Amino acid sequence: DTEVTQTPKHLVMGMTNKKSLKCEQHMGHRAMYWYKQKAKKPPELMFVYSYEKLSINESVPSRFSPECPNSSLLNLHLHALQPEDSALYLCASSQDLVEVAGPTDTQYFGPGTRLTVL
Amino acid sequence: AQKITQTQPGMFVQEKEAVTLDCTYDTSDPSYGLFWYKQPSSGEMIFLIYQGSYDQQNATEGRYSLNFQKARKSANLVISASQLGDSAMYFCAMREGFYSSASKIIFGSGTRLSIRP
């Protein structure tokens, strides 16, 4: 089973709202990722969690706040977003951030949340 | 300089024909991994195939195979007997920097494949 679930599928929010995106995996993966993807562009990495600790923050504005409550869950808290933050937000997981190349590096993605900021 | 280059923004292929999607990469790391993902219009990124830099043989997964030419730094995806459901955006990606926990996947710009009936 290589399933990563994300909720909600669609989200419309105003610039003053606070909302959260949720991601869950039950594959025993220890690395989880948030990506942002604009139309017709590749995904852009936002955050990486390894063993529930924030490992990479790609200089993401503080209006995006990630949280990893446990090894299966990853949240992205949204506050005071701008219209240009409208995008597809993808979550992914992989077995581990290993030191030697191997197929366990494969990231499995969820279906994404389409976010619209008005 | 771009790390992953996909030179075909869009391709049209007749159903049942084979198709090759090009990907070249640039890295000085001896240890790296190469991936191909498919993204239909629904948005989900679907993992297709993986090739490690130390793998001696080209990776294959069903109708997908990866033509790995290490000296030329190319990792082309070959889809045999294309189907209408293969119409999607395809991304080539690379993971390098395996000697730290801060490594990440870099994506190419993608190729939009359209299969004609």
mmCIF file of C-alpha atoms in Angstrom:
data_model
loop_
_atom_site.group_PDB
_atom_site.id
_atom_site.type_symbol
_atom_site.label_atom_id
_atom_site.label_comp_id
_atom_site.label_asym_id
_atom_site.label_seq_id
_atom_site.Cartn_x
_atom_site.Cartn_y
_atom_site.Cartn_z
ATOM 1 C CA ASP A 1 0.000 0.000 0.000
ATOM 2 C CA THR A 2 1.522 3.306 -1.096
ATOM 3 C CA GLU A 3 -1.333 5.593 -0.144
ATOM 4 C CA VAL A 4 -0.962 9.119 1.107
ATOM 5 C CA THR A 5 -4.214 10.898 1.898
ATOM 6 C CA GLN A 6 -4.825 14.626 1.984
ATOM 7 C CA THR A 7 -7.761 16.647 3.209
ATOM 8 C CA PRO A 8 -9.511 18.710 2.116
ATOM 9 C CA LYS A 9 -9.415 18.208 -1.659
ATOM 10 C CA HIS A 10 -10.440 21.797 -2.287
ATOM 11 C CA LEU A 11 -10.225 24.848 -0.053
ATOM 12 C CA VAL A 12 -11.334 28.411 -0.633
ATOM 13 C CA MET A 13 -10.297 30.944 1.981
ATOM 14 C CA GLY A 14 -10.131 34.662 2.504
ATOM 15 C CA MET A 15 -6.942 36.498 3.306
ATOM 16 C CA THR A 16 -7.905 36.859 6.973
ATOM 17 C CA ASN A 17 -8.871 33.219 7.502
ATOM 18 C CA LYS A 18 -6.953 30.529 9.351
ATOM 19 C CA LYS A 19 -7.144 27.043 7.913
ATOM 20 C CA SER A 20 -5.163 23.819 7.984
ATOM 21 C CA LEU A 21 -4.249 21.168 5.439
ATOM 22 C CA LYS A 22 -3.873 17.619 6.627
ATOM 23 C CA CYS A 23 -1.764 14.758 5.285
ATOM 24 C CA GLU A 24 -1.649 11.178 6.511
ATOM 25 C CA GLN A 25 0.309 8.059 5.607
ATOM 26 C CA HIS A 26 0.359 4.602 7.175
ATOM 27 C CA MET A 27 3.330 3.152 5.330
ATOM 28 C CA GLY A 28 5.717 3.578 8.243
ATOM 29 C CA HIS A 29 7.591 6.281 6.353
ATOM 30 C CA ARG A 30 9.789 8.543 8.473
ATOM 31 C CA ALA A 31 10.178 11.460 6.057
ATOM 32 C CA MET A 32 7.297 13.700 4.995
ATOM 33 C CA TYR A 33 7.208 16.649 2.639
ATOM 34 C CA TRP A 34 5.072 19.637 1.652
ATOM 35 C CA TYR A 35 5.209 20.946 -1.913
ATOM 36 C CA LYS A 36 3.505 23.868 -3.621
ATOM 37 C CA GLN A 37 2.663 23.568 -7.310
ATOM 38 C CA LYS A 38 1.455 26.361 -9.576
ATOM 39 C CA ALA A 39 -0.279 25.548 -12.847
ATOM 40 C CA LYS A 40 1.991 24.109 -15.561
ATOM 41 C CA LYS A 41 5.011 24.179 -13.244
ATOM 42 C CA PRO A 42 6.861 21.439 -11.357
ATOM 43 C CA PRO A 43 6.301 21.070 -7.616
ATOM 44 C CA GLU A 44 8.371 23.342 -5.387
ATOM 45 C CA LEU A 45 9.599 21.958 -2.093
ATOM 46 C CA MET A 46 8.428 23.857 0.977
ATOM 47 C CA PHE A 47 9.235 21.726 4.040
ATOM 48 C CA VAL A 48 10.776 18.375 4.908
ATOM 49 C CA TYR A 49 10.236 16.501 8.159
ATOM 50 C CA SER A 50 12.515 13.640 9.125
ATOM 51 C CA TYR A 51 11.622 11.569 12.164
ATOM 52 C CA GLU A 52 9.050 14.199 13.119
ATOM 53 C CA LYS A 53 11.614 17.008 13.169
ATOM 54 C CA LEU A 54 11.753 19.841 10.669
ATOM 55 C CA SER A 55 14.753 19.114 8.472
ATOM 56 C CA ILE A 56 14.344 21.577 5.595
ATOM 57 C CA ASN A 57 12.492 24.891 5.350
ATOM 58 C CA GLU A 58 12.903 26.347 1.877
ATOM 59 C CA SER A 59 12.612 29.949 3.095
ATOM 60 C CA VAL A 60 8.846 29.692 3.157
ATOM 61 C CA PRO A 61 6.961 32.755 4.477
ATOM 62 C CA SER A 62 5.808 32.450 8.084
ATOM 63 C CA ARG A 63 2.159 32.554 7.029
ATOM 64 C CA PHE A 64 2.728 28.851 6.278
ATOM 65 C CA SER A 65 3.360 26.872 9.458
ATOM 66 C CA PRO A 66 4.049 23.132 9.279
ATOM 67 C CA GLU A 67 3.463 20.687 12.078
ATOM 68 C CA CYS A 68 4.228 16.979 12.447
ATOM 69 C CA PRO A 69 2.260 15.683 15.467
ATOM 70 C CA ASN A 70 3.403 12.096 14.899
ATOM 71 C CA SER A 71 5.146 9.972 12.314
ATOM 72 C CA SER A 72 1.943 9.426 10.311
ATOM 73 C CA LEU A 73 0.542 12.940 10.263
ATOM 74 C CA LEU A 74 1.647 16.182 8.691
ATOM 75 C CA ASN A 75 -0.266 19.433 8.889
ATOM 76 C CA LEU A 76 0.171 22.768 7.160
ATOM 77 C CA HIS A 77 -1.390 25.691 9.014
ATOM 78 C CA LEU A 78 -2.353 28.655 6.880
ATOM 79 C CA HIS A 79 -2.854 32.199 8.119
ATOM 80 C CA ALA A 80 -3.136 35.565 6.385
ATOM 81 C CA LEU A 81 -2.450 34.125 2.935
ATOM 82 C CA GLN A 82 -2.212 36.151 -0.239
ATOM 83 C CA PRO A 83 -3.986 35.482 -3.552
ATOM 84 C CA GLU A 84 -0.627 34.442 -5.058
ATOM 85 C CA ASP A 85 -0.563 31.543 -2.585
ATOM 86 C CA SER A 86 -3.370 29.924 -4.565
ATOM 87 C CA ALA A 87 -1.942 26.631 -5.828
ATOM 88 C CA LEU A 88 -2.045 22.856 -5.540
ATOM 89 C CA TYR A 89 -0.446 21.760 -2.258
ATOM 90 C CA LEU A 90 1.016 18.295 -2.370
ATOM 91 C CA CYS A 91 2.139 16.133 0.508
ATOM 92 C CA ALA A 92 4.577 13.272 0.052
ATOM 93 C CA SER A 93 6.328 10.679 2.172
ATOM 94 C CA SER A 94 9.347 8.404 1.822
ATOM 95 C CA GLN A 95 10.872 5.681 3.937
ATOM 96 C CA ASP A 96 13.786 7.698 5.175
ATOM 97 C CA LEU A 97 16.355 10.270 4.232
ATOM 98 C CA VAL A 98 18.975 7.592 3.697
ATOM 99 C CA GLU A 99 22.669 8.116 3.125
ATOM 100 C CA VAL A 100 22.992 5.750 0.191
ATOM 101 C CA ALA A 101 20.988 5.915 -3.031
ATOM 102 C CA GLY A 102 18.217 3.377 -3.296
ATOM 103 C CA PRO A 103 14.593 2.894 -4.258
ATOM 104 C CA THR A 104 13.568 3.615 -0.668
ATOM 105 C CA ASP A 105 14.184 7.269 -1.500
ATOM 106 C CA THR A 106 11.034 7.230 -3.603
ATOM 107 C CA GLN A 107 8.530 9.841 -2.549
ATOM 108 C CA TYR A 108 4.868 8.884 -2.702
ATOM 109 C CA PHE A 109 2.454 11.742 -3.156
ATOM 110 C CA GLY A 110 -1.063 12.397 -2.012
ATOM 111 C CA PRO A 111 -3.791 13.705 -4.329
ATOM 112 C CA GLY A 112 -3.210 17.295 -3.231
ATOM 113 C CA THR A 113 -5.341 20.146 -1.947
ATOM 114 C CA ARG A 114 -6.357 22.821 -4.437
ATOM 115 C CA LEU A 115 -6.226 26.069 -2.516
ATOM 116 C CA THR A 116 -7.832 29.300 -3.665
ATOM 117 C CA VAL A 117 -7.187 32.486 -1.709
ATOM 118 C CA LEU A 118 -9.657 35.277 -2.363
ATOM 119 C CA ALA B 1 22.407 25.891 -14.376
ATOM 120 C CA GLN B 2 19.422 23.563 -14.570
ATOM 121 C CA LYS B 3 19.933 20.287 -12.792
ATOM 122 C CA ILE B 4 17.170 18.450 -14.643
ATOM 123 C CA THR B 5 16.309 19.315 -18.227
ATOM 124 C CA GLN B 6 13.268 18.140 -20.119
ATOM 125 C CA THR B 7 13.436 19.616 -23.601
ATOM 126 C CA GLN B 8 10.009 18.513 -24.845
ATOM 127 C CA PRO B 9 7.272 20.780 -23.439
ATOM 128 C CA GLY B 10 4.611 18.802 -25.282
ATOM 129 C CA MET B 11 4.287 15.642 -27.356
ATOM 130 C CA PHE B 12 1.505 14.047 -29.404
ATOM 131 C CA VAL B 13 1.607 10.304 -29.997
ATOM 132 C CA GLN B 14 -0.743 7.890 -31.704
ATOM 133 C CA GLU B 15 -2.332 5.278 -29.464
ATOM 134 C CA LYS B 16 -0.411 1.959 -29.320
ATOM 135 C CA GLU B 17 2.830 3.583 -30.433
ATOM 136 C CA ALA B 18 5.903 3.678 -28.214
ATOM 137 C CA VAL B 19 7.036 7.059 -26.910
ATOM 138 C CA THR B 20 10.298 8.323 -25.460
ATOM 139 C CA LEU B 21 10.368 11.267 -23.075
ATOM 140 C CA ASP B 22 13.760 12.905 -22.772
ATOM 141 C CA CYS B 23 15.539 13.836 -19.565
ATOM 142 C CA THR B 24 19.103 14.976 -18.967
ATOM 143 C CA TYR B 25 20.593 15.761 -15.592
ATOM 144 C CA ASP B 26 23.609 17.422 -14.105
ATOM 145 C CA THR B 27 25.313 16.365 -10.908
ATOM 146 C CA SER B 28 28.806 15.859 -9.543
ATOM 147 C CA ASP B 29 27.641 13.455 -6.835
ATOM 148 C CA PRO B 30 28.585 9.820 -7.505
ATOM 149 C CA SER B 31 25.464 8.639 -5.676
ATOM 150 C CA TYR B 32 22.105 9.822 -6.957
ATOM 151 C CA GLY B 33 18.673 8.554 -7.828
ATOM 152 C CA LEU B 34 16.498 9.328 -10.822
ATOM 153 C CA PHE B 35 12.696 9.181 -10.842
ATOM 154 C CA TRP B 36 9.839 9.592 -13.252
ATOM 155 C CA TYR B 37 6.414 10.748 -12.123
ATOM 156 C CA LYS B 38 3.132 11.016 -13.993
ATOM 157 C CA GLN B 39 0.650 13.766 -13.154
ATOM 158 C CA PRO B 40 -2.819 13.477 -14.716
ATOM 159 C CA SER B 41 -5.115 16.467 -14.791
ATOM 160 C CA SER B 42 -6.509 15.366 -11.415
ATOM 161 C CA GLY B 43 -3.245 16.545 -9.857
ATOM 162 C CA GLU B 44 -1.880 13.493 -8.106
ATOM 163 C CA MET B 45 1.804 12.752 -8.715
ATOM 164 C CA ILE B 46 2.114 9.055 -9.516
ATOM 165 C CA PHE B 47 5.497 7.373 -9.116
ATOM 166 C CA LEU B 48 6.432 5.373 -12.216
ATOM 167 C CA ILE B 49 10.019 4.201 -12.083
ATOM 168 C CA TYR B 50 13.340 4.591 -10.263
ATOM 169 C CA GLN B 51 16.963 4.283 -11.419
ATOM 170 C CA GLY B 52 19.930 4.415 -9.047
ATOM 171 C CA SER B 53 23.279 5.754 -10.197
ATOM 172 C CA TYR B 54 24.971 2.465 -9.313
ATOM 173 C CA ASP B 55 22.392 0.268 -11.027
ATOM 174 C CA GLN B 56 23.978 -1.727 -13.824
ATOM 175 C CA GLN B 57 20.750 -2.450 -15.660
ATOM 176 C CA ASN B 58 18.026 -0.165 -16.949
ATOM 177 C CA ALA B 59 14.969 -0.110 -14.716
ATOM 178 C CA THR B 60 11.693 -1.524 -16.023
ATOM 179 C CA GLU B 61 8.159 -1.447 -14.597
ATOM 180 C CA GLY B 62 5.506 -2.970 -16.814
ATOM 181 C CA ARG B 63 5.149 -0.766 -19.907
ATOM 182 C CA TYR B 64 7.665 1.734 -18.527
ATOM 183 C CA SER B 65 11.404 1.453 -18.958
ATOM 184 C CA LEU B 66 14.185 3.900 -18.246
ATOM 185 C CA ASN B 67 16.954 4.261 -20.807
ATOM 186 C CA PHE B 68 19.825 5.168 -18.492
ATOM 187 C CA GLN B 69 22.984 6.430 -20.189
ATOM 188 C CA LYS B 70 25.242 7.458 -17.336
ATOM 189 C CA ALA B 71 28.102 8.878 -19.405
ATOM 190 C CA ARG B 72 25.673 11.101 -21.301
ATOM 191 C CA LYS B 73 23.760 11.925 -18.106
ATOM 192 C CA SER B 74 20.464 11.030 -19.645
ATOM 193 C CA ALA B 75 17.525 9.104 -18.196
ATOM 194 C CA ASN B 76 14.844 8.872 -20.852
ATOM 195 C CA LEU B 77 11.472 7.292 -20.084
ATOM 196 C CA VAL B 78 10.139 4.846 -22.661
ATOM 197 C CA ILE B 79 6.462 3.961 -22.662
ATOM 198 C CA SER B 80 5.625 0.991 -24.836
ATOM 199 C CA ALA B 81 2.223 0.533 -26.494
ATOM 200 C CA SER B 82 0.818 3.874 -25.359
ATOM 201 C CA GLN B 83 -2.772 4.080 -24.123
ATOM 202 C CA LEU B 84 -5.245 6.961 -23.910
ATOM 203 C CA GLY B 85 -4.809 6.912 -20.135
ATOM 204 C CA ASP B 86 -1.149 7.794 -20.558
ATOM 205 C CA SER B 87 -2.122 11.367 -21.448
ATOM 206 C CA ALA B 88 -0.651 13.418 -18.609
ATOM 207 C CA MET B 89 2.259 15.599 -17.532
ATOM 208 C CA TYR B 90 5.451 13.643 -16.935
ATOM 209 C CA PHE B 91 8.198 14.855 -14.612
ATOM 210 C CA CYS B 92 11.759 13.627 -14.423
ATOM 211 C CA ALA B 93 13.364 14.138 -11.009
ATOM 212 C CA MET B 94 16.679 13.567 -9.303
ATOM 213 C CA ARG B 95 17.796 13.073 -5.727
ATOM 214 C CA GLU B 96 21.397 13.908 -4.929
ATOM 215 C CA GLY B 97 23.380 14.849 -1.883
ATOM 216 C CA PHE B 98 22.980 11.579 -0.105
ATOM 217 C CA TYR B 99 25.586 12.317 2.499
ATOM 218 C CA SER B 100 23.415 14.575 4.565
ATOM 219 C CA SER B 101 19.866 14.516 5.785
ATOM 220 C CA ALA B 102 19.105 17.699 3.898
ATOM 221 C CA SER B 103 18.915 16.136 0.451
ATOM 222 C CA LYS B 104 15.859 16.718 -1.681
ATOM 223 C CA ILE B 105 14.295 15.876 -5.041
ATOM 224 C CA ILE B 106 14.724 18.288 -7.926
ATOM 225 C CA PHE B 107 12.099 18.218 -10.666
ATOM 226 C CA GLY B 108 12.408 18.993 -14.336
ATOM 227 C CA SER B 109 9.948 21.330 -16.028
ATOM 228 C CA GLY B 110 7.833 18.458 -17.319
ATOM 229 C CA THR B 111 6.580 17.113 -20.650
ATOM 230 C CA ARG B 112 2.881 17.091 -21.469
ATOM 231 C CA LEU B 113 2.069 13.892 -23.345
ATOM 232 C CA SER B 114 -1.134 13.628 -25.342
ATOM 233 C CA ILE B 115 -2.215 10.301 -26.827
ATOM 234 C CA ARG B 116 -4.333 10.448 -29.988
ATOM 235 C CA PRO B 117 -6.942 7.695 -30.538
#
